[in-house]
Every structure is written in C-alpha cells, then in structure tokens.
Amino acid sequence: MYKQLTSEQRYTISVLLQKMCTRNEIAKAIGVSNSTITRELRRNSSTRGVYKWDKAQRLAEKRKHQVPGNRSIKPFLRDMAIDLLKRNQWSPEQISGHLARKGYKISHETIYAIIRKDKYENRGSLYKHCRHRLKHRRRPVGKRVMIPDRTSIHQRPPEADGKRFGDFEMDTIMGNNNQGAILTMVERSTNMLFMKKLKHGKDAEELARTAILLLAPYKGLIKTITTDNGTEFCNHKAIAMGLDTTVYFTDPYSSWQKGAIENANGLIRQYIPKSTPIKHLKDSDIDEITTKINTRPRKKLNFSTPMEEFFNYLL
C-alpha cells in the first residue's frame, strides 16, 4: 500500500538521490517500502526525471486538496492545533496524531496549510514554532577525520535495526562560533533523548565521561552505540568499556546512517538555534528542553511519547 510521505521524508529522498543512493537504500533510510519510493518518483519528478523535494511536496498537496470531501476546518479545532504548535512546538503530524487519539480529525497537511497561510498571506509568526520554519538547510561537509581503532557500522549486528530496545545513537551540537557544545544521545526504538552540556566543548575525555554518566543507569541494557567520525569521539574505547557495549562509526559523510539522532538534533534546534552561545545555557535549560522533546507524541510510537515507551520497557 502506498504511504503518504511527509515533507521531511521528501527532503531526505532528494538528498539521498544526490548522493546516488539506490531506491532500496532510500526506502530503508526513511522507513517505507520500495514501491512507495517508486511511486513518489514517478508522480512527483519533473518531465526530465529530476526530483526536487519542495516541488514534490507542492504537487502532493495540490492533489490532496483536489480530493472531493475536503472541507474547511472548524474554528475550535483550528485553535486547538495552533495552541499545541505555539505551546509545545510539536510538528503538524504530531499534533494531528495527538488530536486523533482524542477523537478530533485534522490532517497534518491542513495544519501545514494554516501555517503557510499565516506566514505568506498574514505575515504571521506560526512558522517560527516549526522545526524547519518551513525551510530545509543542508549541513556543510567537513574535513574527513579518521578515528583510531574505530569499528565500522558495517560490522554492527543486523539486529540493531532500530526496532529492538537498547540500540543508541550519539552526536554533538555546537553553539555560535563554537561557543560550547552539547552531547546528545537517543535510544532508537523509543526515540528517548538524553543530553548534557559539555563545559569544555568537544573535548574527547569530557565527552566520554558525560556519555557514561548519562547512560550508566541503564548499563546492561545498552546493546550498541552508533556515532559519526568527529574527533570528539576519539575516546570511544572508554565509552565502550564504561557502558559494557560497542561503539560503531558511520561511513564518512553519511549522516543518514544515524537518522534517529539527526532527527533529535533537529528538534533541539527549535529551542537552541545555531546562533545560541551554548556556554551561557544553564543545566536546567537543557533539562527542560529534554523533557519537552521526550513528551512529544510520535507517529512511529502510535502517538505515544518517547518517555512513556522508554519507561514502559523498564517496568
């Protein structure tokens, strides 16, 4: 069955096509079937076969709104959706799923339409509460760095597919002009986020100590940790020993191989933009943001929250 794609998934398709990934690899990266990718490219590519995510999104939305039966949304339901967006910074898909569980029907595309109309026709500010602010940006590609004694992601057991509990991903986010850093870690099956400010930036020894501190309460349940090739992860052996696990490294320039933490970092950027000097943030600020993200409903969890699912597993 064909699955409706989100704008984020279409953006990922566009990036991976530029990286010459196969349709099978793209389907696995965004969690859909090969037939979904085939149909998406057939329906939303240009006559020359070029696929652009923003054009594909517009075409998909145009078709959706041409379907008979699409009616205007009731004012009280529109107000509920806007309130959730402004108060919690949830995505339209999360808002739609959350309201559906309460018996209210409003599609995420309808919510996106409300946000776009507010931005482009009313010059409003609803879009500022969205993760991408209706835009997508690429990360610049840095210099390739080799980590000593690294274990490749290709040696990671196939069971670490994001479905079982205990497989983690790890990354860092930086502040303005490298003013401070934050260690971020996420459990892949529940999307439970852990993060803590690093006082000395990307210092590898401090990062290792912080990673062990964050996950020590769950030692024995940690099966794998996956990260990228940043020099801050050079002390990966200490992390592996301290948590009794193995740290695996993605291929260079292959951020999609750790998509869970990339997505989590994107959520964090709603609260900590790149212009933020992280060194000025308090630990209480970090804790508050962590709680907000962990109490967001997620589609992959049937609109339960990461916190609920993580601790349900521990019960």
PDB file of C-alpha atoms in Angstrom:
ATOM      1  CA  MET A   1       0.000   0.000   0.000  1.00  0.00           C
ATOM      2  CA  TYR A   2       1.261   3.468  -0.888  1.00  0.00           C
ATOM      3  CA  LYS A   3       2.203   5.549   2.147  1.00  0.00           C
ATOM      4  CA  GLN A   4       1.725   9.321   2.229  1.00  0.00           C
ATOM      5  CA  LEU A   5       5.101  10.959   2.726  1.00  0.00           C
ATOM      6  CA  THR A   6       5.938  13.951   4.910  1.00  0.00           C
ATOM      7  CA  SER A   7       7.902  16.980   3.719  1.00  0.00           C
ATOM      8  CA  GLU A   8      10.852  15.785   5.861  1.00  0.00           C
ATOM      9  CA  GLN A   9      10.847  12.402   4.111  1.00  0.00           C
ATOM     10  CA  ARG A  10      10.717  14.074   0.690  1.00  0.00           C
ATOM     11  CA  TYR A  11      13.683  16.242   1.656  1.00  0.00           C
ATOM     12  CA  THR A  12      15.627  13.117   2.664  1.00  0.00           C
ATOM     13  CA  ILE A  13      14.754  11.435  -0.642  1.00  0.00           C
ATOM     14  CA  SER A  14      16.122  14.459  -2.501  1.00  0.00           C
ATOM     15  CA  VAL A  15      19.392  14.439  -0.519  1.00  0.00           C
ATOM     16  CA  LEU A  16      19.938  10.695  -0.926  1.00  0.00           C
ATOM     17  CA  LEU A  17      19.239  10.829  -4.668  1.00  0.00           C
ATOM     18  CA  GLN A  18      22.009  13.426  -4.974  1.00  0.00           C
ATOM     19  CA  LYS A  19      24.287  11.032  -3.105  1.00  0.00           C
ATOM     20  CA  MET A  20      23.467   8.360  -5.727  1.00  0.00           C
ATOM     21  CA  CYS A  21      21.755   6.058  -3.238  1.00  0.00           C
ATOM     22  CA  THR A  22      19.571   3.274  -4.623  1.00  0.00           C
ATOM     23  CA  ARG A  23      15.812   3.232  -4.198  1.00  0.00           C
ATOM     24  CA  ASN A  24      16.186   0.340  -1.793  1.00  0.00           C
ATOM     25  CA  GLU A  25      18.648   2.311   0.357  1.00  0.00           C
ATOM     26  CA  ILE A  26      16.359   5.349   0.330  1.00  0.00           C
ATOM     27  CA  ALA A  27      13.332   3.260   1.323  1.00  0.00           C
ATOM     28  CA  LYS A  28      15.224   1.794   4.286  1.00  0.00           C
ATOM     29  CA  ALA A  29      16.514   5.229   5.348  1.00  0.00           C
ATOM     30  CA  ILE A  30      13.028   6.748   5.668  1.00  0.00           C
ATOM     31  CA  GLY A  31      11.181   3.596   6.707  1.00  0.00           C
ATOM     32  CA  VAL A  32       8.917   2.951   3.721  1.00  0.00           C
ATOM     33  CA  SER A  33       8.611   0.286   1.031  1.00  0.00           C
ATOM     34  CA  ASN A  34      10.436   0.308  -2.307  1.00  0.00           C
ATOM     35  CA  SER A  35       7.093   0.714  -4.088  1.00  0.00           C
ATOM     36  CA  THR A  36       6.432   3.924  -2.140  1.00  0.00           C
ATOM     37  CA  ILE A  37       9.703   5.409  -3.403  1.00  0.00           C
ATOM     38  CA  THR A  38       8.996   4.244  -6.974  1.00  0.00           C
ATOM     39  CA  ARG A  39       5.560   5.805  -6.981  1.00  0.00           C
ATOM     40  CA  GLU A  40       6.799   9.007  -5.356  1.00  0.00           C
ATOM     41  CA  LEU A  41       9.486   9.493  -8.027  1.00  0.00           C
ATOM     42  CA  ARG A  42       7.072   8.650 -10.830  1.00  0.00           C
ATOM     43  CA  ARG A  43       4.375  11.042  -9.653  1.00  0.00           C
ATOM     44  CA  ASN A  44       6.461  13.966  -8.439  1.00  0.00           C
ATOM     45  CA  SER A  45       9.567  14.155 -10.649  1.00  0.00           C
ATOM     46  CA  SER A  46       9.871  16.636 -13.498  1.00  0.00           C
ATOM     47  CA  THR A  47       9.444  15.622 -17.143  1.00  0.00           C
ATOM     48  CA  ARG A  48      13.240  15.255 -17.277  1.00  0.00           C
ATOM     49  CA  GLY A  49      13.236  12.931 -14.295  1.00  0.00           C
ATOM     50  CA  VAL A  50      14.579  15.482 -11.786  1.00  0.00           C
ATOM     51  CA  TYR A  51      13.198  15.170  -8.247  1.00  0.00           C
ATOM     52  CA  LYS A  52      13.029  18.255  -6.029  1.00  0.00           C
ATOM     53  CA  TRP A  53      11.502  17.841  -2.581  1.00  0.00           C
ATOM     54  CA  ASP A  54       9.741  21.222  -2.381  1.00  0.00           C
ATOM     55  CA  LYS A  55       8.110  20.847  -5.791  1.00  0.00           C
ATOM     56  CA  ALA A  56       7.125  17.270  -4.925  1.00  0.00           C
ATOM     57  CA  GLN A  57       5.515  18.491  -1.698  1.00  0.00           C
ATOM     58  CA  ARG A  58       3.509  21.140  -3.538  1.00  0.00           C
ATOM     59  CA  LEU A  59       2.301  18.627  -6.134  1.00  0.00           C
ATOM     60  CA  ALA A  60       1.264  16.166  -3.438  1.00  0.00           C
ATOM     61  CA  GLU A  61      -0.627  18.854  -1.514  1.00  0.00           C
ATOM     62  CA  LYS A  62      -2.357  20.060  -4.664  1.00  0.00           C
ATOM     63  CA  ARG A  63      -3.612  16.558  -5.409  1.00  0.00           C
ATOM     64  CA  LYS A  64      -4.735  16.106  -1.830  1.00  0.00           C
ATOM     65  CA  HIS A  65      -6.808  19.261  -1.841  1.00  0.00           C
ATOM     66  CA  GLN A  66      -8.423  18.253  -5.136  1.00  0.00           C
ATOM     67  CA  VAL A  67      -9.918  15.176  -3.470  1.00  0.00           C
ATOM     68  CA  PRO A  68     -13.705  15.587  -3.009  1.00  0.00           C
ATOM     69  CA  GLY A  69     -14.837  15.952   0.577  1.00  0.00           C
ATOM     70  CA  ASN A  70     -12.061  18.203   1.908  1.00  0.00           C
ATOM     71  CA  ARG A  71     -13.976  20.734   3.994  1.00  0.00           C
ATOM     72  CA  SER A  72     -12.882  23.774   5.935  1.00  0.00           C
ATOM     73  CA  ILE A  73     -11.740  23.055   9.472  1.00  0.00           C
ATOM     74  CA  LYS A  74     -13.914  24.055  12.415  1.00  0.00           C
ATOM     75  CA  PRO A  75     -12.596  27.139  14.269  1.00  0.00           C
ATOM     76  CA  PHE A  76     -12.321  25.415  17.662  1.00  0.00           C
ATOM     77  CA  LEU A  77     -10.239  22.584  16.159  1.00  0.00           C
ATOM     78  CA  ARG A  78      -8.022  25.058  14.319  1.00  0.00           C
ATOM     79  CA  ASP A  79      -7.462  26.913  17.610  1.00  0.00           C
ATOM     80  CA  MET A  80      -6.567  23.655  19.385  1.00  0.00           C
ATOM     81  CA  ALA A  81      -3.986  22.816  16.720  1.00  0.00           C
ATOM     82  CA  ILE A  82      -2.448  26.294  16.819  1.00  0.00           C
ATOM     83  CA  ASP A  83      -2.289  26.211  20.611  1.00  0.00           C
ATOM     84  CA  LEU A  84      -0.367  22.914  20.566  1.00  0.00           C
ATOM     85  CA  LEU A  85       2.016  24.317  17.954  1.00  0.00           C
ATOM     86  CA  LYS A  86       2.704  27.534  19.886  1.00  0.00           C
ATOM     87  CA  ARG A  87       2.830  25.981  23.339  1.00  0.00           C
ATOM     88  CA  ASN A  88       4.781  22.765  22.631  1.00  0.00           C
ATOM     89  CA  GLN A  89       6.383  23.326  19.197  1.00  0.00           C
ATOM     90  CA  TRP A  90       5.040  19.942  18.048  1.00  0.00           C
ATOM     91  CA  SER A  91       5.137  19.131  14.353  1.00  0.00           C
ATOM     92  CA  PRO A  92       1.845  19.195  12.396  1.00  0.00           C
ATOM     93  CA  GLU A  93       1.998  15.408  12.148  1.00  0.00           C
ATOM     94  CA  GLN A  94       2.402  15.076  15.929  1.00  0.00           C
ATOM     95  CA  ILE A  95      -0.482  17.497  16.515  1.00  0.00           C
ATOM     96  CA  SER A  96      -2.712  15.606  14.077  1.00  0.00           C
ATOM     97  CA  GLY A  97      -1.915  12.259  15.690  1.00  0.00           C
ATOM     98  CA  HIS A  98      -2.388  13.576  19.220  1.00  0.00           C
ATOM     99  CA  LEU A  99      -5.787  15.087  18.406  1.00  0.00           C
ATOM    100  CA  ALA A 100      -6.853  11.912  16.598  1.00  0.00           C
ATOM    101  CA  ARG A 101      -6.327   9.981  19.822  1.00  0.00           C
ATOM    102  CA  LYS A 102      -8.769  12.389  21.458  1.00  0.00           C
ATOM    103  CA  GLY A 103     -11.359  11.939  18.715  1.00  0.00           C
ATOM    104  CA  TYR A 104     -10.637  15.069  16.650  1.00  0.00           C
ATOM    105  CA  LYS A 105      -9.791  14.754  12.967  1.00  0.00           C
ATOM    106  CA  ILE A 106      -7.429  17.246  11.328  1.00  0.00           C
ATOM    107  CA  SER A 107      -4.706  16.248   8.871  1.00  0.00           C
ATOM    108  CA  HIS A 108      -1.116  17.373   9.228  1.00  0.00           C
ATOM    109  CA  GLU A 109      -1.287  18.844   5.716  1.00  0.00           C
ATOM    110  CA  THR A 110      -4.219  21.021   6.826  1.00  0.00           C
ATOM    111  CA  ILE A 111      -2.102  22.285   9.723  1.00  0.00           C
ATOM    112  CA  TYR A 112       0.804  22.985   7.344  1.00  0.00           C
ATOM    113  CA  ALA A 113      -1.630  24.923   5.138  1.00  0.00           C
ATOM    114  CA  ILE A 114      -2.724  27.007   8.141  1.00  0.00           C
ATOM    115  CA  ILE A 115       0.921  27.785   8.956  1.00  0.00           C
ATOM    116  CA  ARG A 116       1.806  28.678   5.365  1.00  0.00           C
ATOM    117  CA  LYS A 117      -1.227  30.941   5.005  1.00  0.00           C
ATOM    118  CA  ASP A 118      -0.342  32.656   8.270  1.00  0.00           C
ATOM    119  CA  LYS A 119       3.227  33.223   7.079  1.00  0.00           C
ATOM    120  CA  TYR A 120       2.765  34.225   3.449  1.00  0.00           C
ATOM    121  CA  GLU A 121      -0.642  35.937   3.496  1.00  0.00           C
ATOM    122  CA  ASN A 122      -0.908  37.284   7.026  1.00  0.00           C
ATOM    123  CA  ARG A 123       2.819  37.811   7.723  1.00  0.00           C
ATOM    124  CA  GLY A 124       2.307  35.891  10.957  1.00  0.00           C
ATOM    125  CA  SER A 125       4.815  34.013  13.115  1.00  0.00           C
ATOM    126  CA  LEU A 126       3.349  30.495  13.435  1.00  0.00           C
ATOM    127  CA  TYR A 127       6.098  29.119  11.190  1.00  0.00           C
ATOM    128  CA  LYS A 128       8.686  30.074  13.823  1.00  0.00           C
ATOM    129  CA  HIS A 129       7.334  27.292  16.039  1.00  0.00           C
ATOM    130  CA  CYS A 130       8.071  24.674  13.339  1.00  0.00           C
ATOM    131  CA  ARG A 131      11.277  22.703  13.418  1.00  0.00           C
ATOM    132  CA  HIS A 132      12.403  23.782   9.920  1.00  0.00           C
ATOM    133  CA  ARG A 133      10.480  27.078   9.854  1.00  0.00           C
ATOM    134  CA  LEU A 134       9.147  25.788   6.515  1.00  0.00           C
ATOM    135  CA  LYS A 135      12.714  25.602   5.221  1.00  0.00           C
ATOM    136  CA  HIS A 136      15.365  22.888   4.997  1.00  0.00           C
ATOM    137  CA  ARG A 137      19.075  23.508   5.228  1.00  0.00           C
ATOM    138  CA  ARG A 138      21.984  21.295   4.376  1.00  0.00           C
ATOM    139  CA  ARG A 139      24.858  20.760   6.713  1.00  0.00           C
ATOM    140  CA  PRO A 140      28.245  21.740   5.347  1.00  0.00           C
ATOM    141  CA  VAL A 141      30.582  18.829   4.751  1.00  0.00           C
ATOM    142  CA  GLY A 142      33.632  18.976   6.970  1.00  0.00           C
ATOM    143  CA  LYS A 143      37.129  17.589   6.622  1.00  0.00           C
ATOM    144  CA  ARG A 144      37.398  13.813   6.832  1.00  0.00           C
ATOM    145  CA  VAL A 145      38.949  12.596  10.084  1.00  0.00           C
ATOM    146  CA  MET A 146      39.935   9.003  10.837  1.00  0.00           C
ATOM    147  CA  ILE A 147      39.183   7.690  14.335  1.00  0.00           C
ATOM    148  CA  PRO A 148      41.798   5.259  15.681  1.00  0.00           C
ATOM    149  CA  ASP A 149      40.576   1.683  16.269  1.00  0.00           C
ATOM    150  CA  ARG A 150      37.100   2.533  15.048  1.00  0.00           C
ATOM    151  CA  THR A 151      34.529  -0.215  14.444  1.00  0.00           C
ATOM    152  CA  SER A 152      32.560   0.325  11.233  1.00  0.00           C
ATOM    153  CA  ILE A 153      28.777   0.414  11.156  1.00  0.00           C
ATOM    154  CA  HIS A 154      29.023  -2.426   8.648  1.00  0.00           C
ATOM    155  CA  GLN A 155      30.159  -4.665  11.493  1.00  0.00           C
ATOM    156  CA  ARG A 156      27.152  -3.758  13.612  1.00  0.00           C
ATOM    157  CA  PRO A 157      24.810  -6.752  14.078  1.00  0.00           C
ATOM    158  CA  PRO A 158      21.745  -6.751  11.795  1.00  0.00           C
ATOM    159  CA  GLU A 159      19.504  -6.962  14.868  1.00  0.00           C
ATOM    160  CA  ALA A 160      20.432  -3.322  15.587  1.00  0.00           C
ATOM    161  CA  ASP A 161      17.810  -2.110  13.131  1.00  0.00           C
ATOM    162  CA  GLY A 162      16.095   0.364  15.430  1.00  0.00           C
ATOM    163  CA  LYS A 163      13.270  -1.991  16.413  1.00  0.00           C
ATOM    164  CA  ARG A 164      14.740  -3.660  19.490  1.00  0.00           C
ATOM    165  CA  PHE A 165      15.368  -1.787  22.737  1.00  0.00           C
ATOM    166  CA  GLY A 166      18.933  -0.840  23.662  1.00  0.00           C
ATOM    167  CA  ASP A 167      20.490   0.492  20.455  1.00  0.00           C
ATOM    168  CA  PHE A 168      21.612   4.103  20.856  1.00  0.00           C
ATOM    169  CA  GLU A 169      22.968   6.857  18.610  1.00  0.00           C
ATOM    170  CA  MET A 170      25.253   9.684  19.742  1.00  0.00           C
ATOM    171  CA  ASP A 171      26.220  13.112  18.409  1.00  0.00           C
ATOM    172  CA  THR A 172      27.075  16.679  19.444  1.00  0.00           C
ATOM    173  CA  ILE A 173      25.570  20.045  18.599  1.00  0.00           C
ATOM    174  CA  MET A 174      27.603  23.244  18.644  1.00  0.00           C
ATOM    175  CA  GLY A 175      26.775  26.813  19.614  1.00  0.00           C
ATOM    176  CA  ASN A 176      27.540  30.054  17.851  1.00  0.00           C
ATOM    177  CA  ASN A 177      31.237  30.390  16.916  1.00  0.00           C
ATOM    178  CA  ASN A 178      31.904  27.059  18.660  1.00  0.00           C
ATOM    179  CA  GLN A 179      30.895  28.584  21.996  1.00  0.00           C
ATOM    180  CA  GLY A 180      30.142  25.382  23.865  1.00  0.00           C
ATOM    181  CA  ALA A 181      28.714  22.014  22.862  1.00  0.00           C
ATOM    182  CA  ILE A 182      26.029  19.578  23.932  1.00  0.00           C
ATOM    183  CA  LEU A 183      26.277  15.794  23.892  1.00  0.00           C
ATOM    184  CA  THR A 184      23.088  14.201  22.550  1.00  0.00           C
ATOM    185  CA  MET A 185      22.151  10.523  22.760  1.00  0.00           C
ATOM    186  CA  VAL A 186      18.951   8.768  21.697  1.00  0.00           C
ATOM    187  CA  GLU A 187      17.555   5.247  22.141  1.00  0.00           C
ATOM    188  CA  ARG A 188      16.444   4.262  18.658  1.00  0.00           C
ATOM    189  CA  SER A 189      13.340   2.152  19.301  1.00  0.00           C
ATOM    190  CA  THR A 190      11.659   4.709  21.601  1.00  0.00           C
ATOM    191  CA  ASN A 191      13.397   7.942  20.467  1.00  0.00           C
ATOM    192  CA  MET A 192      14.140   8.738  24.134  1.00  0.00           C
ATOM    193  CA  LEU A 193      16.619  11.639  24.192  1.00  0.00           C
ATOM    194  CA  PHE A 194      19.443  12.225  26.673  1.00  0.00           C
ATOM    195  CA  MET A 195      21.596  15.338  26.515  1.00  0.00           C
ATOM    196  CA  LYS A 196      24.014  17.308  28.635  1.00  0.00           C
ATOM    197  CA  LYS A 197      26.150  20.398  28.135  1.00  0.00           C
ATOM    198  CA  LEU A 198      29.884  19.858  27.673  1.00  0.00           C
ATOM    199  CA  LYS A 199      31.772  22.513  29.615  1.00  0.00           C
ATOM    200  CA  HIS A 200      34.905  22.172  27.513  1.00  0.00           C
ATOM    201  CA  GLY A 201      33.302  21.874  24.087  1.00  0.00           C
ATOM    202  CA  LYS A 202      34.313  18.868  22.036  1.00  0.00           C
ATOM    203  CA  ASP A 203      36.951  17.572  24.445  1.00  0.00           C
ATOM    204  CA  ALA A 204      37.015  13.805  23.889  1.00  0.00           C
ATOM    205  CA  GLU A 205      37.736  12.846  27.504  1.00  0.00           C
ATOM    206  CA  GLU A 206      34.959  15.012  28.931  1.00  0.00           C
ATOM    207  CA  LEU A 207      32.565  13.694  26.314  1.00  0.00           C
ATOM    208  CA  ALA A 208      33.352  10.089  27.224  1.00  0.00           C
ATOM    209  CA  ARG A 209      32.780  10.785  30.927  1.00  0.00           C
ATOM    210  CA  THR A 210      29.490  12.539  30.150  1.00  0.00           C
ATOM    211  CA  ALA A 211      28.234   9.733  27.906  1.00  0.00           C
ATOM    212  CA  ILE A 212      28.932   7.180  30.629  1.00  0.00           C
ATOM    213  CA  LEU A 213      27.210   9.373  33.220  1.00  0.00           C
ATOM    214  CA  LEU A 214      24.079   9.779  31.098  1.00  0.00           C
ATOM    215  CA  LEU A 215      23.592   6.097  30.339  1.00  0.00           C
ATOM    216  CA  ALA A 216      25.083   4.475  33.466  1.00  0.00           C
ATOM    217  CA  PRO A 217      21.612   3.841  34.997  1.00  0.00           C
ATOM    218  CA  TYR A 218      20.813   1.617  32.005  1.00  0.00           C
ATOM    219  CA  LYS A 219      24.090  -0.276  31.805  1.00  0.00           C
ATOM    220  CA  GLY A 220      23.348  -3.859  30.908  1.00  0.00           C
ATOM    221  CA  LEU A 221      20.531  -2.824  28.579  1.00  0.00           C
ATOM    222  CA  ILE A 222      22.780  -0.953  26.127  1.00  0.00           C
ATOM    223  CA  LYS A 223      23.456  -3.152  23.110  1.00  0.00           C
ATOM    224  CA  THR A 224      25.141  -0.737  20.670  1.00  0.00           C
ATOM    225  CA  ILE A 225      26.024   2.944  20.260  1.00  0.00           C
ATOM    226  CA  THR A 226      26.420   4.461  16.789  1.00  0.00           C
ATOM    227  CA  THR A 227      28.053   7.803  16.051  1.00  0.00           C
ATOM    228  CA  ASP A 228      29.939   9.690  13.336  1.00  0.00           C
ATOM    229  CA  ASN A 229      33.622  10.389  12.750  1.00  0.00           C
ATOM    230  CA  GLY A 230      34.001  13.601  14.745  1.00  0.00           C
ATOM    231  CA  THR A 231      37.262  13.901  16.667  1.00  0.00           C
ATOM    232  CA  GLU A 232      35.275  14.359  19.880  1.00  0.00           C
ATOM    233  CA  PHE A 233      34.541  10.614  19.750  1.00  0.00           C
ATOM    234  CA  CYS A 234      38.212   9.575  19.737  1.00  0.00           C
ATOM    235  CA  ASN A 235      37.848   8.252  23.290  1.00  0.00           C
ATOM    236  CA  HIS A 236      35.207   5.755  22.187  1.00  0.00           C
ATOM    237  CA  LYS A 237      37.002   2.866  23.874  1.00  0.00           C
ATOM    238  CA  ALA A 238      36.404   4.457  27.280  1.00  0.00           C
ATOM    239  CA  ILE A 239      32.707   4.797  26.473  1.00  0.00           C
ATOM    240  CA  ALA A 240      32.517   1.178  25.328  1.00  0.00           C
ATOM    241  CA  MET A 241      34.283  -0.053  28.442  1.00  0.00           C
ATOM    242  CA  GLY A 242      32.310   2.163  30.831  1.00  0.00           C
ATOM    243  CA  LEU A 243      28.956   1.049  29.429  1.00  0.00           C
ATOM    244  CA  ASP A 244      29.937  -2.518  28.508  1.00  0.00           C
ATOM    245  CA  THR A 245      28.965  -2.108  24.861  1.00  0.00           C
ATOM    246  CA  THR A 246      30.455  -1.450  21.405  1.00  0.00           C
ATOM    247  CA  VAL A 247      30.635   1.927  19.678  1.00  0.00           C
ATOM    248  CA  TYR A 248      30.129   1.778  15.898  1.00  0.00           C
ATOM    249  CA  PHE A 249      31.016   4.529  13.403  1.00  0.00           C
ATOM    250  CA  THR A 250      29.095   5.562  10.311  1.00  0.00           C
ATOM    251  CA  ASP A 251      30.728   5.958   6.928  1.00  0.00           C
ATOM    252  CA  PRO A 252      32.190   9.451   6.323  1.00  0.00           C
ATOM    253  CA  TYR A 253      29.603  11.999   5.124  1.00  0.00           C
ATOM    254  CA  SER A 254      26.741   9.547   5.755  1.00  0.00           C
ATOM    255  CA  SER A 255      24.549  11.252   8.338  1.00  0.00           C
ATOM    256  CA  TRP A 256      21.501   9.236   7.253  1.00  0.00           C
ATOM    257  CA  GLN A 257      23.128   6.170   8.817  1.00  0.00           C
ATOM    258  CA  LYS A 258      22.297   7.688  12.207  1.00  0.00           C
ATOM    259  CA  GLY A 259      18.946   9.196  11.355  1.00  0.00           C
ATOM    260  CA  ALA A 260      17.458   8.992  14.863  1.00  0.00           C
ATOM    261  CA  ILE A 261      19.988  11.360  16.412  1.00  0.00           C
ATOM    262  CA  GLU A 262      19.935  13.633  13.352  1.00  0.00           C
ATOM    263  CA  ASN A 263      16.187  13.988  13.806  1.00  0.00           C
ATOM    264  CA  ALA A 264      16.590  14.587  17.546  1.00  0.00           C
ATOM    265  CA  ASN A 265      19.176  17.293  16.906  1.00  0.00           C
ATOM    266  CA  GLY A 266      16.747  18.965  14.530  1.00  0.00           C
ATOM    267  CA  LEU A 267      14.131  19.049  17.284  1.00  0.00           C
ATOM    268  CA  ILE A 268      16.664  20.512  19.700  1.00  0.00           C
ATOM    269  CA  ARG A 269      17.459  23.299  17.226  1.00  0.00           C
ATOM    270  CA  GLN A 270      13.900  24.570  17.648  1.00  0.00           C
ATOM    271  CA  TYR A 271      14.941  25.591  21.138  1.00  0.00           C
ATOM    272  CA  ILE A 272      18.684  26.123  20.638  1.00  0.00           C
ATOM    273  CA  PRO A 273      19.276  27.775  17.235  1.00  0.00           C
ATOM    274  CA  LYS A 274      22.781  27.761  15.784  1.00  0.00           C
ATOM    275  CA  SER A 275      23.152  31.390  16.825  1.00  0.00           C
ATOM    276  CA  THR A 276      22.894  30.408  20.511  1.00  0.00           C
ATOM    277  CA  PRO A 277      26.077  30.591  22.666  1.00  0.00           C
ATOM    278  CA  ILE A 278      25.625  27.241  24.386  1.00  0.00           C
ATOM    279  CA  LYS A 279      28.114  28.071  27.122  1.00  0.00           C
ATOM    280  CA  HIS A 280      25.543  30.523  28.543  1.00  0.00           C
ATOM    281  CA  LEU A 281      22.806  27.900  28.854  1.00  0.00           C
ATOM    282  CA  LYS A 282      22.051  26.509  32.312  1.00  0.00           C
ATOM    283  CA  ASP A 283      21.758  22.793  33.023  1.00  0.00           C
ATOM    284  CA  SER A 284      18.123  23.477  33.975  1.00  0.00           C
ATOM    285  CA  ASP A 285      17.535  24.889  30.467  1.00  0.00           C
ATOM    286  CA  ILE A 286      18.914  21.677  28.931  1.00  0.00           C
ATOM    287  CA  ASP A 287      16.744  19.544  31.220  1.00  0.00           C
ATOM    288  CA  GLU A 288      13.606  21.498  30.328  1.00  0.00           C
ATOM    289  CA  ILE A 289      14.229  21.113  26.585  1.00  0.00           C
ATOM    290  CA  THR A 290      14.933  17.402  27.012  1.00  0.00           C
ATOM    291  CA  THR A 291      11.631  16.924  28.815  1.00  0.00           C
ATOM    292  CA  LYS A 292       9.711  18.855  26.155  1.00  0.00           C
ATOM    293  CA  ILE A 293      11.121  16.695  23.377  1.00  0.00           C
ATOM    294  CA  ASN A 294      10.633  13.432  25.276  1.00  0.00           C
ATOM    295  CA  THR A 295       6.977  14.250  25.931  1.00  0.00           C
ATOM    296  CA  ARG A 296       6.132  14.927  22.285  1.00  0.00           C
ATOM    297  CA  PRO A 297       3.821  12.348  20.679  1.00  0.00           C
ATOM    298  CA  ARG A 298       5.475  10.436  17.826  1.00  0.00           C
ATOM    299  CA  LYS A 299       3.871   8.826  14.807  1.00  0.00           C
ATOM    300  CA  LYS A 300       6.191   5.798  14.925  1.00  0.00           C
ATOM    301  CA  LEU A 301       5.022   5.206  18.517  1.00  0.00           C
ATOM    302  CA  ASN A 302       1.332   5.471  17.557  1.00  0.00           C
ATOM    303  CA  PHE A 303       1.476   8.975  19.015  1.00  0.00           C
ATOM    304  CA  SER A 304       2.635   7.795  22.388  1.00  0.00           C
ATOM    305  CA  THR A 305       5.695   9.655  23.727  1.00  0.00           C
ATOM    306  CA  PRO A 306       9.353   8.577  23.972  1.00  0.00           C
ATOM    307  CA  MET A 307       9.253   8.943  27.750  1.00  0.00           C
ATOM    308  CA  GLU A 308       6.192   6.706  28.077  1.00  0.00           C
ATOM    309  CA  GLU A 309       7.616   3.994  25.831  1.00  0.00           C
ATOM    310  CA  PHE A 310      11.114   4.082  27.335  1.00  0.00           C
ATOM    311  CA  PHE A 311       9.960   3.680  30.917  1.00  0.00           C
ATOM    312  CA  ASN A 312       7.251   1.198  29.959  1.00  0.00           C
ATOM    313  CA  TYR A 313      10.068  -1.022  28.739  1.00  0.00           C
ATOM    314  CA  LEU A 314      11.875  -0.706  32.067  1.00  0.00           C
ATOM    315  CA  LEU A 315       8.807  -1.670  34.132  1.00  0.00           C
TER     316      LEU A 315
END
